[in-house]
Structure formats: C-alpha cells, structure tokens
Short mmCIF file of C-alpha atoms and ligand atoms in Angstrom, two decimals:
data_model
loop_
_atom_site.label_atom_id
_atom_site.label_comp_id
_atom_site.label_asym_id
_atom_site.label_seq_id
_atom_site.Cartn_x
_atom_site.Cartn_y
_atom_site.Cartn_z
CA UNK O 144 4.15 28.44 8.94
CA UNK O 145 2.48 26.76 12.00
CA UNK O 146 -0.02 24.11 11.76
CA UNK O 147 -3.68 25.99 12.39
CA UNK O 148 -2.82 29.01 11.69
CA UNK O 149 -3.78 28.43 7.86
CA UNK O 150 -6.53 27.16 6.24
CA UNK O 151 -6.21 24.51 2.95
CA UNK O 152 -8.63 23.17 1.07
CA UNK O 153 -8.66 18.82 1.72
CA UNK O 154 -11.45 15.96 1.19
CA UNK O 155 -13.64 16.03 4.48
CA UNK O 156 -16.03 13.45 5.82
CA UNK O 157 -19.59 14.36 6.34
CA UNK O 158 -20.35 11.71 8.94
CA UNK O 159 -22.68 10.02 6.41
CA UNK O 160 -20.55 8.04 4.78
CA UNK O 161 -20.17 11.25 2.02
CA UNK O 162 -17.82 13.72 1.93
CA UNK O 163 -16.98 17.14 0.29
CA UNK O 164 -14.32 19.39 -0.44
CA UNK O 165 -14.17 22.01 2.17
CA UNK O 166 -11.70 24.34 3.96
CA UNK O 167 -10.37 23.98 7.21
CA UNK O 168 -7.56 24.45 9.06
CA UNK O 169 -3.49 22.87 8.06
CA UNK O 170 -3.04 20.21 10.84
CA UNK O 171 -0.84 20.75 13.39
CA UNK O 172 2.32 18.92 14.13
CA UNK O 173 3.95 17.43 17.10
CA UNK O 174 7.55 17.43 18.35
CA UNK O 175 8.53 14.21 16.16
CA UNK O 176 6.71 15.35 12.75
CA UNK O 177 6.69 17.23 9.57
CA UNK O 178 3.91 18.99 7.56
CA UNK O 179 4.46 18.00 4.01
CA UNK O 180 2.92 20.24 1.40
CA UNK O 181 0.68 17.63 -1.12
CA UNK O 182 1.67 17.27 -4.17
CA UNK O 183 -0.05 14.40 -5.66
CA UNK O 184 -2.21 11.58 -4.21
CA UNK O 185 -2.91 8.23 -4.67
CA UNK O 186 -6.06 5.94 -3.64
CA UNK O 187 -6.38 2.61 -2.27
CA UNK O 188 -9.25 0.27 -1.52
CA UNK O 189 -9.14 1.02 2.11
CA UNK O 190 -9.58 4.76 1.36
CA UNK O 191 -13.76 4.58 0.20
CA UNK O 192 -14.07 1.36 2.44
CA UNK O 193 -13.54 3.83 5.84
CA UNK O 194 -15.14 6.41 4.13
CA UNK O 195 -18.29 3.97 4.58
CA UNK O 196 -17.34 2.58 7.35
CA UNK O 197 -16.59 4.88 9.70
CA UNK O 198 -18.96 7.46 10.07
CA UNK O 199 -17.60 10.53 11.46
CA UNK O 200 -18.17 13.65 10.38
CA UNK O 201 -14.38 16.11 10.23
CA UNK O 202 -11.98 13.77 8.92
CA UNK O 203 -9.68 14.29 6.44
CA UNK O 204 -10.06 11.09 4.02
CA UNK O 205 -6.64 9.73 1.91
CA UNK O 206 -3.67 7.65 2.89
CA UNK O 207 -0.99 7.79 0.38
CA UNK O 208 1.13 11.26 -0.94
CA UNK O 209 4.09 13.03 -2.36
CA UNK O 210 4.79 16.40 -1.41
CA UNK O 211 7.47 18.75 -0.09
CA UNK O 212 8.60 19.14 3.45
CA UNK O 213 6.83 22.43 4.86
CA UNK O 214 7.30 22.09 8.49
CA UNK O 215 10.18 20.29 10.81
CA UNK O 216 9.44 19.22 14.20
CA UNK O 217 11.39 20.65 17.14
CA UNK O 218 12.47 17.02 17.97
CA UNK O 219 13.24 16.06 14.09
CA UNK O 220 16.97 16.40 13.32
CA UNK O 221 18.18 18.54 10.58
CA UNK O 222 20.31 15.74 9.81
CA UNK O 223 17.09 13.46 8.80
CA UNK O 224 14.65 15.99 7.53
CA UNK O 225 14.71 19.31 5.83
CA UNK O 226 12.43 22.16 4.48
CA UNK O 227 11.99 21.55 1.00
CA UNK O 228 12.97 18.16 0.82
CA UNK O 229 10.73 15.81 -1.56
CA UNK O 230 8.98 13.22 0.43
CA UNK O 231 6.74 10.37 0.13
CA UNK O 232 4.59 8.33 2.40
CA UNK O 233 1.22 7.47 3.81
CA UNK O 234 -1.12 7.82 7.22
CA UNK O 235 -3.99 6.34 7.70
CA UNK O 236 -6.52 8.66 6.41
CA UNK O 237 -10.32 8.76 7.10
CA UNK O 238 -10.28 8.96 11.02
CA UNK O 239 -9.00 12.06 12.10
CA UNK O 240 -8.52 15.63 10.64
CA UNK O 241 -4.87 14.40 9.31
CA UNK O 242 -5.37 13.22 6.19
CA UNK O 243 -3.31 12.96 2.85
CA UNK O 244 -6.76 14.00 0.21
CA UNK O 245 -5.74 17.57 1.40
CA UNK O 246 -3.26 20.41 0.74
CA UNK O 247 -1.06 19.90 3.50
CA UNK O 248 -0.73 16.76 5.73
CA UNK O 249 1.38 15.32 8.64
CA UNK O 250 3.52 12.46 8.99
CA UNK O 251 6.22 10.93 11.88
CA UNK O 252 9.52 12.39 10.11
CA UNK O 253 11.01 8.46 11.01
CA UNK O 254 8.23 7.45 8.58
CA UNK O 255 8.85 9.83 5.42
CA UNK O 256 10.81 8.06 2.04
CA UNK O 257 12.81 10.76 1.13
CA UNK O 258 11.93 11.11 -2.95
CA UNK O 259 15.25 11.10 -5.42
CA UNK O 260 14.77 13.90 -7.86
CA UNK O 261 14.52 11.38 -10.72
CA UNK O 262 10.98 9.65 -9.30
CA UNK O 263 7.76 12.38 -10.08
CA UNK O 264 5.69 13.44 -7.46
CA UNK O 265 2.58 11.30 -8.99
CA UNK O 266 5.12 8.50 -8.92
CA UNK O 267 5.73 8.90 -5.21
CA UNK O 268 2.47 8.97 -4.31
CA UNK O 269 2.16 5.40 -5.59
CA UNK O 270 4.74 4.40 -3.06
CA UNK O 271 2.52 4.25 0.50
CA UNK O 272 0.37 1.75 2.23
CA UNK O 273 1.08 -1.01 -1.15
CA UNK O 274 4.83 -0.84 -0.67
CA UNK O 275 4.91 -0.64 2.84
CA UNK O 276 2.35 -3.82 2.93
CA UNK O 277 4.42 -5.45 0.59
CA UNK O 278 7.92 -4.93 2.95
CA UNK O 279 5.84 -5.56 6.26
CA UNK O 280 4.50 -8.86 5.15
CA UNK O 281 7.63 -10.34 3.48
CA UNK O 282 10.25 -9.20 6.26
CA UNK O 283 8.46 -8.90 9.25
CA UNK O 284 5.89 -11.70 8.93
CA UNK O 285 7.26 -14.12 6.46
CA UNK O 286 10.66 -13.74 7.99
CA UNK O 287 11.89 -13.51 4.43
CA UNK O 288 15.75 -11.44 3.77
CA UNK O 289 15.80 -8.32 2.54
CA UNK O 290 17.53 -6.92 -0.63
CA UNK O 291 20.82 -6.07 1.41
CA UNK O 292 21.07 -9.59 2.05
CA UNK O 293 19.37 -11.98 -0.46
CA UNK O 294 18.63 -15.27 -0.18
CA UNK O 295 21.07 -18.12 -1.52
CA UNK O 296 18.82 -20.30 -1.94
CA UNK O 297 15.70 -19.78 -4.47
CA UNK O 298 12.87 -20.24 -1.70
CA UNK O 299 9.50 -20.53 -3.73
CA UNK O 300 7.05 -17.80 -2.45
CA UNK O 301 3.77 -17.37 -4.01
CA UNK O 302 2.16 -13.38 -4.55
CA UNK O 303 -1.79 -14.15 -5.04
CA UNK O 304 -2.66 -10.74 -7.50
CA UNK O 305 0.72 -10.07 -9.06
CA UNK O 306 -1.30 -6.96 -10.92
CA UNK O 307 -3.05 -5.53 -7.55
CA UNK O 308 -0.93 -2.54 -5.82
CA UNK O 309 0.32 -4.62 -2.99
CA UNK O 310 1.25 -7.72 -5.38
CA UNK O 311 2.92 -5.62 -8.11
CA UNK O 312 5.42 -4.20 -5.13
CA UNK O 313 5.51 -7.45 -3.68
CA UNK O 314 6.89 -9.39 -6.79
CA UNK O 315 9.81 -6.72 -6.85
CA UNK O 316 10.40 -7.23 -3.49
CA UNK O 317 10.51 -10.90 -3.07
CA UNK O 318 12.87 -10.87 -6.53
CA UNK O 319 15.11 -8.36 -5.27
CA UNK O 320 15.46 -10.96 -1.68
CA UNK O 321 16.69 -13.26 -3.86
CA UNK O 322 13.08 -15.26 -4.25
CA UNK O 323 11.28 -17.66 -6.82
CA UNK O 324 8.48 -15.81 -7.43
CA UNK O 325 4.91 -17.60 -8.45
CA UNK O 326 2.24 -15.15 -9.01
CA UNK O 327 -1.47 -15.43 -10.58
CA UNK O 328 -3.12 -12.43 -12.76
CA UNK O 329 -5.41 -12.07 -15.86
CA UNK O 330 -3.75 -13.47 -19.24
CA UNK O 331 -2.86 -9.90 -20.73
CA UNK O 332 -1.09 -9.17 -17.83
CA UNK O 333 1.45 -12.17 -17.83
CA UNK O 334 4.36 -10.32 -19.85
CA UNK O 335 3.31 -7.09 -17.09
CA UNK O 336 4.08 -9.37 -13.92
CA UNK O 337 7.11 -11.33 -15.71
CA UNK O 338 8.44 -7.36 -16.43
CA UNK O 339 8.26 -7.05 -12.17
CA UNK O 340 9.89 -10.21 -12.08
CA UNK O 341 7.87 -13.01 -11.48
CA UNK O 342 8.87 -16.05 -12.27
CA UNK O 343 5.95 -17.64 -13.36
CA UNK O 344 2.58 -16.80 -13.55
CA UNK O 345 -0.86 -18.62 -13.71
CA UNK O 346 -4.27 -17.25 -14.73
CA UNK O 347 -6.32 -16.44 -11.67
CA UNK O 348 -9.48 -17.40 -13.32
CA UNK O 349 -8.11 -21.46 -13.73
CA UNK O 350 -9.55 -23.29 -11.18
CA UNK O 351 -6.35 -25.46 -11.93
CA UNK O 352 -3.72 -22.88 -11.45
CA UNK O 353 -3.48 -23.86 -7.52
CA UNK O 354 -2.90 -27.51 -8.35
CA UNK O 355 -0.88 -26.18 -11.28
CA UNK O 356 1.31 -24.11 -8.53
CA UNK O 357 1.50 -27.17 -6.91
CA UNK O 358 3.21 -28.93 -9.47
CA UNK O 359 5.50 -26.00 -10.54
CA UNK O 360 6.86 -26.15 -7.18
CA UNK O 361 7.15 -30.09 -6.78
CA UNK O 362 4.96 -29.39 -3.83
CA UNK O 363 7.54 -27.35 -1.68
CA UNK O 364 5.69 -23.84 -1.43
CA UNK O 365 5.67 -23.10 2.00
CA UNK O 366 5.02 -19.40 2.08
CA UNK O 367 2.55 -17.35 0.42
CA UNK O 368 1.13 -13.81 0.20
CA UNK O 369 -3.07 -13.09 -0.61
CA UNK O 370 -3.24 -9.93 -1.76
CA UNK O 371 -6.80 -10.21 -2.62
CA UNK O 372 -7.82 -12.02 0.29
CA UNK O 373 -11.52 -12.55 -0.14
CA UNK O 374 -14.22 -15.05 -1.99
CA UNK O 375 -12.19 -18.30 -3.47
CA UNK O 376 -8.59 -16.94 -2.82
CA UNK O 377 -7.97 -17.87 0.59
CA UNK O 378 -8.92 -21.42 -0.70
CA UNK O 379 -6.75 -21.33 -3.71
CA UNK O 380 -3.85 -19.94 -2.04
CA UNK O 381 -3.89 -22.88 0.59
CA UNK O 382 -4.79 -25.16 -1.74
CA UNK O 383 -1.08 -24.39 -3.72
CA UNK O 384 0.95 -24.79 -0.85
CA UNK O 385 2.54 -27.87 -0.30
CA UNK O 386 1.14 -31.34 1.34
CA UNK O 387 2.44 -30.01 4.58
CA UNK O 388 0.94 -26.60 4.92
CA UNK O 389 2.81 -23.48 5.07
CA UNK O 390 2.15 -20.07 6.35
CA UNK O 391 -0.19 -17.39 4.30
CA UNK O 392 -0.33 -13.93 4.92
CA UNK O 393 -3.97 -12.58 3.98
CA UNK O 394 -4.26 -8.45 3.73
CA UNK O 395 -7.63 -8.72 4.89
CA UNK O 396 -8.76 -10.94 8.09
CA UNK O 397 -8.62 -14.59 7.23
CA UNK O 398 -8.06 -17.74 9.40
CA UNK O 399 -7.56 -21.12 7.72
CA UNK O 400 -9.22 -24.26 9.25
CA UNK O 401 -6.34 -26.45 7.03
CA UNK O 402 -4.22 -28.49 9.13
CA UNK O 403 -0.57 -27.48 8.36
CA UNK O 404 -1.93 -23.79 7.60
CA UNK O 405 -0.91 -20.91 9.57
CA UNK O 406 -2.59 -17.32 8.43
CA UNK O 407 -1.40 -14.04 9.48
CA UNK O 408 -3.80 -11.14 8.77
CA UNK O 409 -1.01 -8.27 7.60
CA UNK O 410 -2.70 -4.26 8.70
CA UNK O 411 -0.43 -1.60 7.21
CA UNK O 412 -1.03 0.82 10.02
CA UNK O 413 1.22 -1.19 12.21
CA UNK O 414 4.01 0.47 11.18
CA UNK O 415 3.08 3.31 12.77
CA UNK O 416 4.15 2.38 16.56
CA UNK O 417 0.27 2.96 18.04
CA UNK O 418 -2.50 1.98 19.37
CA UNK O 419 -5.40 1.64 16.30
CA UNK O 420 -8.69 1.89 16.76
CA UNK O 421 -10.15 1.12 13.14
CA UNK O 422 -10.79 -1.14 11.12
CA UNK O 423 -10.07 -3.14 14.08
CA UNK O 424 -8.79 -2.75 17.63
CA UNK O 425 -4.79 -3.59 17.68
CA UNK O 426 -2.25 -2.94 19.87
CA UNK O 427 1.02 -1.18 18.94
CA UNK O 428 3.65 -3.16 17.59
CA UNK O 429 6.99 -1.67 18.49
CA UNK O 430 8.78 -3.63 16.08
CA UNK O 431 6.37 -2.96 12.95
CA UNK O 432 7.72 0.36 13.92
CA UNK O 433 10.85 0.19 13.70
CA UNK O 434 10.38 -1.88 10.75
CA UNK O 435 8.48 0.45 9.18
CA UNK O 436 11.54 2.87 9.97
CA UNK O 437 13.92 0.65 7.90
CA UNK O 438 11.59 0.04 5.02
CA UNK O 439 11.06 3.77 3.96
CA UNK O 440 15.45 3.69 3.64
CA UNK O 441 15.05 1.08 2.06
CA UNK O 442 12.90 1.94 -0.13
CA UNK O 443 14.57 5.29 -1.01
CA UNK O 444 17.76 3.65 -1.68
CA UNK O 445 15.83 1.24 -4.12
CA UNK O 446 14.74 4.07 -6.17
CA UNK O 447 17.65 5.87 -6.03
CA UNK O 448 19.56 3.01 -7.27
CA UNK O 449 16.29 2.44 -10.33
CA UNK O 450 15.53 -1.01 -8.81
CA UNK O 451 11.82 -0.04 -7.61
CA UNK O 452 8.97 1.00 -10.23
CA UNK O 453 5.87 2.58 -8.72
CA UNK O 454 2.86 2.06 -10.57
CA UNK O 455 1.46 2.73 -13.49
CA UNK O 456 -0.32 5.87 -12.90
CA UNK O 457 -3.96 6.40 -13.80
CA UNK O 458 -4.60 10.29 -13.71
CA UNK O 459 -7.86 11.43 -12.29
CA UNK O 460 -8.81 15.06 -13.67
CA UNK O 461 -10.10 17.86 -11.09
CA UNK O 462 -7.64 17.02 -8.16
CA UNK O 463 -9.22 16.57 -4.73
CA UNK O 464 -12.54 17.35 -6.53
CA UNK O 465 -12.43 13.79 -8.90
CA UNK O 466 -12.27 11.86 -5.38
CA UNK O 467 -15.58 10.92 -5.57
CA UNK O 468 -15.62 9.91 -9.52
CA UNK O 469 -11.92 7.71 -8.28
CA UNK O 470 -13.86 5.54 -5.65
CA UNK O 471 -16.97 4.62 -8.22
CA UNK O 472 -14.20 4.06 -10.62
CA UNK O 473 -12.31 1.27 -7.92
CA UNK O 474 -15.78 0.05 -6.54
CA UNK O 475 -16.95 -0.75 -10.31
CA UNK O 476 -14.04 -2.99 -10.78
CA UNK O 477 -11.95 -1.01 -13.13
CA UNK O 478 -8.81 -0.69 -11.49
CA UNK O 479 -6.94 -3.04 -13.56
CA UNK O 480 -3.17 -3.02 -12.84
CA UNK O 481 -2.68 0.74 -12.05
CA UNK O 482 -2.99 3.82 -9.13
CA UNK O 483 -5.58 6.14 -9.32
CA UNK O 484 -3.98 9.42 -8.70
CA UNK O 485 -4.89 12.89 -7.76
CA UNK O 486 -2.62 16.05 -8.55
CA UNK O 487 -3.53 18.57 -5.95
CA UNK O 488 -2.92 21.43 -7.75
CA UNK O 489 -5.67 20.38 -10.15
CA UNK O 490 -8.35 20.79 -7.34
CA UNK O 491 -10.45 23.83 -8.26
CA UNK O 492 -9.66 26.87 -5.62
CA UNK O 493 -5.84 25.53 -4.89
CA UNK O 494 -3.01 27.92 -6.19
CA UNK O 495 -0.88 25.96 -8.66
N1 NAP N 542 -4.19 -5.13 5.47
C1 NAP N 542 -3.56 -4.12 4.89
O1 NAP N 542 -2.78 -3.41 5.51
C2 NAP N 542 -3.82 -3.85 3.43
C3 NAP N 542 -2.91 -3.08 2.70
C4 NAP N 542 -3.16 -2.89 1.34
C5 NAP N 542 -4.29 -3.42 0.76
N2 NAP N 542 -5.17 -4.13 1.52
C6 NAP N 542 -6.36 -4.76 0.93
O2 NAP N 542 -5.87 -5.67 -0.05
C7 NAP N 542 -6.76 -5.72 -1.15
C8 NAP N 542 -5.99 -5.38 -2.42
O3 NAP N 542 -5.62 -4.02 -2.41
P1 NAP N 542 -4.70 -3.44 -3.59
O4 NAP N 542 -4.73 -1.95 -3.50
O5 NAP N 542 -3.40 -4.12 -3.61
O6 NAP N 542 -5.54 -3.96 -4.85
P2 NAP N 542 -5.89 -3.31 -6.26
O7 NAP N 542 -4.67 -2.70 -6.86
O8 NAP N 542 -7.10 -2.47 -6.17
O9 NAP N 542 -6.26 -4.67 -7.05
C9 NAP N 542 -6.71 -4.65 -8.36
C10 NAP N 542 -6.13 -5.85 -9.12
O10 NAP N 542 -6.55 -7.08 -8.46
C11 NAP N 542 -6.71 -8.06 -9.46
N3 NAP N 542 -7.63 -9.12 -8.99
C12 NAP N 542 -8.95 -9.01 -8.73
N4 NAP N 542 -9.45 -10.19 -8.31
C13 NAP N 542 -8.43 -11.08 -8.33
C14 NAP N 542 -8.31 -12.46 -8.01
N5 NAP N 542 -9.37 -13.17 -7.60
N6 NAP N 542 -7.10 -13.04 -8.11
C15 NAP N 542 -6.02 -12.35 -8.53
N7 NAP N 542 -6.06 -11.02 -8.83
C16 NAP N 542 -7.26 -10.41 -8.75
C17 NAP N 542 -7.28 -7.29 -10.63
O11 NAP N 542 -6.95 -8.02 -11.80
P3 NAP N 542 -7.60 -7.67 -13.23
O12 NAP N 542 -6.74 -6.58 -13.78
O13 NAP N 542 -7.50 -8.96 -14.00
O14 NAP N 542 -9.02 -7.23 -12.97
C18 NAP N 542 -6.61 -5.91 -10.54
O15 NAP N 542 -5.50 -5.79 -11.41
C19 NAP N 542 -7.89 -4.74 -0.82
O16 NAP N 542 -8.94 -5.45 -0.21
C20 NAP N 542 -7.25 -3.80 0.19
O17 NAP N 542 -8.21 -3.17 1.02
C21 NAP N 542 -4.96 -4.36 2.84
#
C-alpha cells in the first residue's frame, strides 16, 4: 500500500478548537519512515490542550500508539524494521495531517519501540510521550546513568507526581539507574508508587511533605523532576531540595528565581531531531535525537526482559469516536493514576 492512495477513518481538527471523525487520506511516508497500522491509542494532557490551542482546521489529533508495521521506507533497513512487526511509539499529534487518533499513522523507523509479543497492543500504546519524557529528562538533562550502567552510589532524586504518566515511568526509571527514589502522590496510592519502586513517598496535599523531603534526605537532594509543573509545585519541589539548590526539571515552562536553583523546561518532541513550531518555537536538538534513538532500545529491551510496566489502562468504549468523552474525562480531573485508551477497531465504520 502507498500512503494517499487509501482513505482511513482518524480524529480531525475542525479549526475551532473541535474536531470530528472523518475520512481522509493514509499519510504518506518519506524515505526514513514507516506507516504503522493503529492498533490502540492512548491520550495525554497535551493531546486536548493543542486541540485548543492550535486552531487549524485538517490535522490529525493523538500522540501516542501501538500498531503493526504497514509500510517500510526505501531508506529503512530490513535489518531494523519489518512488515508486520509490532511497534510502539508517539508523534506529536494535533498539527499536521500525521496523527496517531487515526487508522494508520507515520513515524521515523529510528523512533519505533519494537513491541515483544508478551506486552498488548493497549499496553504499548501507554509507552509514548510519558516514557520517552521520563528517559529524556533523567539521561539527557539530569545527566543521570542509565539501566546498563547504574549508579553505585544511591543519589537521592525526587519524582513530583509518582501516580501521573510521566512520574509512574519515571520512578521505574530512576530505580532501575540505580536511584533513591522520593516521590509525592495521594495516600491510596502510596503502596501503588512503592510497587514502581519508590522509595518513599509523601502526600502531595501536606504542605510539610517538602520540608519533610528535606529531612528524609538530610538535606542532600540535589536533583528533582516536576511532573506536574504548575500552581504550588514548582515551589514545593524547590523548596525540598537541599540548602544549596539543585537542578529541577519542570515538564511545563518554569524558571525559578531561588538562588542555587537551576530549571530546565523538558518538551518531549525534542527527540524528534526538528525544528518545532508549537507549543513553542525550539530548535532541533541533534542529540535529543539520538537520544531519543537509544531510549526506544532501551525501552524494548526493558520489556522484553519484564522490568518496565506500562500503565494501568483505562478503556474508553467507541474507539476514535469516545475521543471527545476521554478529554472531558482528563479536563474534569479524573485521571487518577491510569491511561485513557482507545482501541481503534472499536471506532464505528473501521473493519475489525
Ligand atoms: N514537556 C513535555 O514534553 C511533557 C511530556 C509529558 C507531559 N507533560 C505535561 O506534564 C503534565 C503531567 O502529564 P501526565 O500525563 O504525566 O499527567 P497525568 O497522568 O494526567 O497526571 C494525573 C496524576 O497527577 C496527580 N496529581 C495532580 N496534581 C498533583 C499534585 N499537585 N502533586 C502531585 N501529583 C498530582 C493526580 O493524582 P491523584 O490521583 O491524587 O488525583 C493523578 O494521578 C501535564 O501538564 C502534561 O501536559 C509535558
């Protein structure tokens, strides 16, 4: 099959800030990329936030997906991807007619996690822009090692949200380097984060967990990791780290005015070697790329091997068509330790 040539059914901006299901053509692909048939799809904050945001009408809305290989670029090598393969992986949906809320979507092959047969498709799809945040922001901008070469010694790092998607994969992450892992979430979740392998954990709602933090640590936390980013955390975070300072990566624009206190606003889409355009104006960052390039090895091998869980899945019924019912359901609040998820084969009109 070539790109354009079909037509699929896939979540479509209006240019309104709504969107509908609709057909149009199966993306094309260039030289370096595959077309991966959707299986299942997950959502993340960023997904109704640029469906807001940026108002164009013709783009294909979604990031994250698991699928099968339909397509290999002429510049791919048979040696890295195949047709039929399982895949997992995530673009950055919402601002062109590439995106994953559709039956087929496209992705740099260099990018893909190759799926072992033992993870689900509605797994995979858990395994995009959260996991490759969480990777990014410890080994690229905390400098921290990765699993292939832990640490020796237990550096303290602290995971603000250890229940939001980019903290759950960040706990396992930071463990797996080798870590002391400090993370905050609601009370019922405390035995959910410990299970991930934090450490210890602290109610997010104390306004004395960051002096609590403080005093876990004996006031040597020099690195932490704001998942939430927004209203008091940014304050609570620094206020944890030790008498020093220390160096906080925020997942949504942040710059402390603490002495001591360097922030480093993580985006995802850096991994992606390019120019962006939205939510902001960046740059490409060749070594995000390659980064990027390491982390979805890595984190095939991690699954392979059972050390990575995605998760927990929260099902959405009606496939592509529950999209809108999925971003009221975030927006409201309710996403409480879990992935809203999309099977695409549940979409009314798509061929099982
Ligand atoms: N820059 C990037 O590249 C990038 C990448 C990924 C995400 N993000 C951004 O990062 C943020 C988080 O995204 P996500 O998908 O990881 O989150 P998510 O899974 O939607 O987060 C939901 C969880 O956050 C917890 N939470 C809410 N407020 C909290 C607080 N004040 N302290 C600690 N935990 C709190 C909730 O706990 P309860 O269960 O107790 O309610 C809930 O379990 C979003 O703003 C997203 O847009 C940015």
């Amino acid at each position: 099959m070539t790109g354009c040539s079909k037509s699929m059914k896939a979540i479509v901006t209006l240019g309104n800030g709504r969107f509908d299901l609709k057909d149009i053509p199966v993306p094309p692909i260039s030289a370096g990329d595959i077309l991966v048939k959707v299986a299942a799809v997950s959502q993340n904050p960023v997904d109704w936030k640029t469906a807001l945001l940026h108002q164009k009408s013709d783009n294909v809305l979604g990031c994250d997906f698991a699928g099968t290989v339909a397509e290999v670029g002429p510049e791919v090598p048979s040696t890295m991807r195949r047709v039929g393969e399982r895949v997992a992986g995530f673009i950055q949906g919402g601002v062109a007619p590439n995106g994953a809320f559709a039956e087929y979507v496209v992705i740099q092959a260099v990018l893909a996690i190759p799926l072992p047969d033992s993870v689900s498709f509605e797994e995979g799809a858990q395994l995009g822009i959260a996991c490759f945040t969480a990777c990014l922001t410890l080994y690229q901008y905390l400098k921290f090692p990765t699993p292939d070469c832990p640490a020796k010694v237990p550096t303290p790092v602290l995971i603000w949200s250890g229940t939001s998607a980019t903290g759950q994969y960040a706990i396992q992450f930071a463990k797996l380097s080798g870590l002391r892992v400090f993370t905050t979430a609601s009370p019922k979740h405390f035995e959910f984060v410990k299970a991930l392998g934090a450490d210890e954990v602290f109610d997010y709602a104390d306004s004395r967990t960051p002096r609590k933090i403080f005093a876990s640590t004996s006031g040597t936390l020099r690195h932490a990791m704001d998942c939430i980013s927004q209203d008091r955390t940014p304050n609570q975070v620094s206020t944890s780290l030790s008498k020093e300072g220390g160096t906080i990566a925020t997942l949504l624009p942040y710059t402390s005015r603490t002495k001591g206190v360097k922030t480093v606003s993580i985006l995802a889409y850096t991994i992606f070697g390019k120019d962006i355009s939205f939510p902001y104006t960046q740059p490409a960052v060749a070594e995000d790329h390659a980064s990027g390039i390491q982390y979805a090895k890595l984190i095939s091998k991690l699954l392979s091997e059972g050390k990575l869980k995605p998760i927990p899945i929260k099902m959405f019924p009606n496939g592509l068509q529950g999209v809108q019912d999925g971003f009221e359901y975030m927006r409201a609040g309710e996403v409480h330790a879990e992935k809203i998820t999309y099977r695409v084969s549940d979409t009314p009109g798509v061929d099982p």
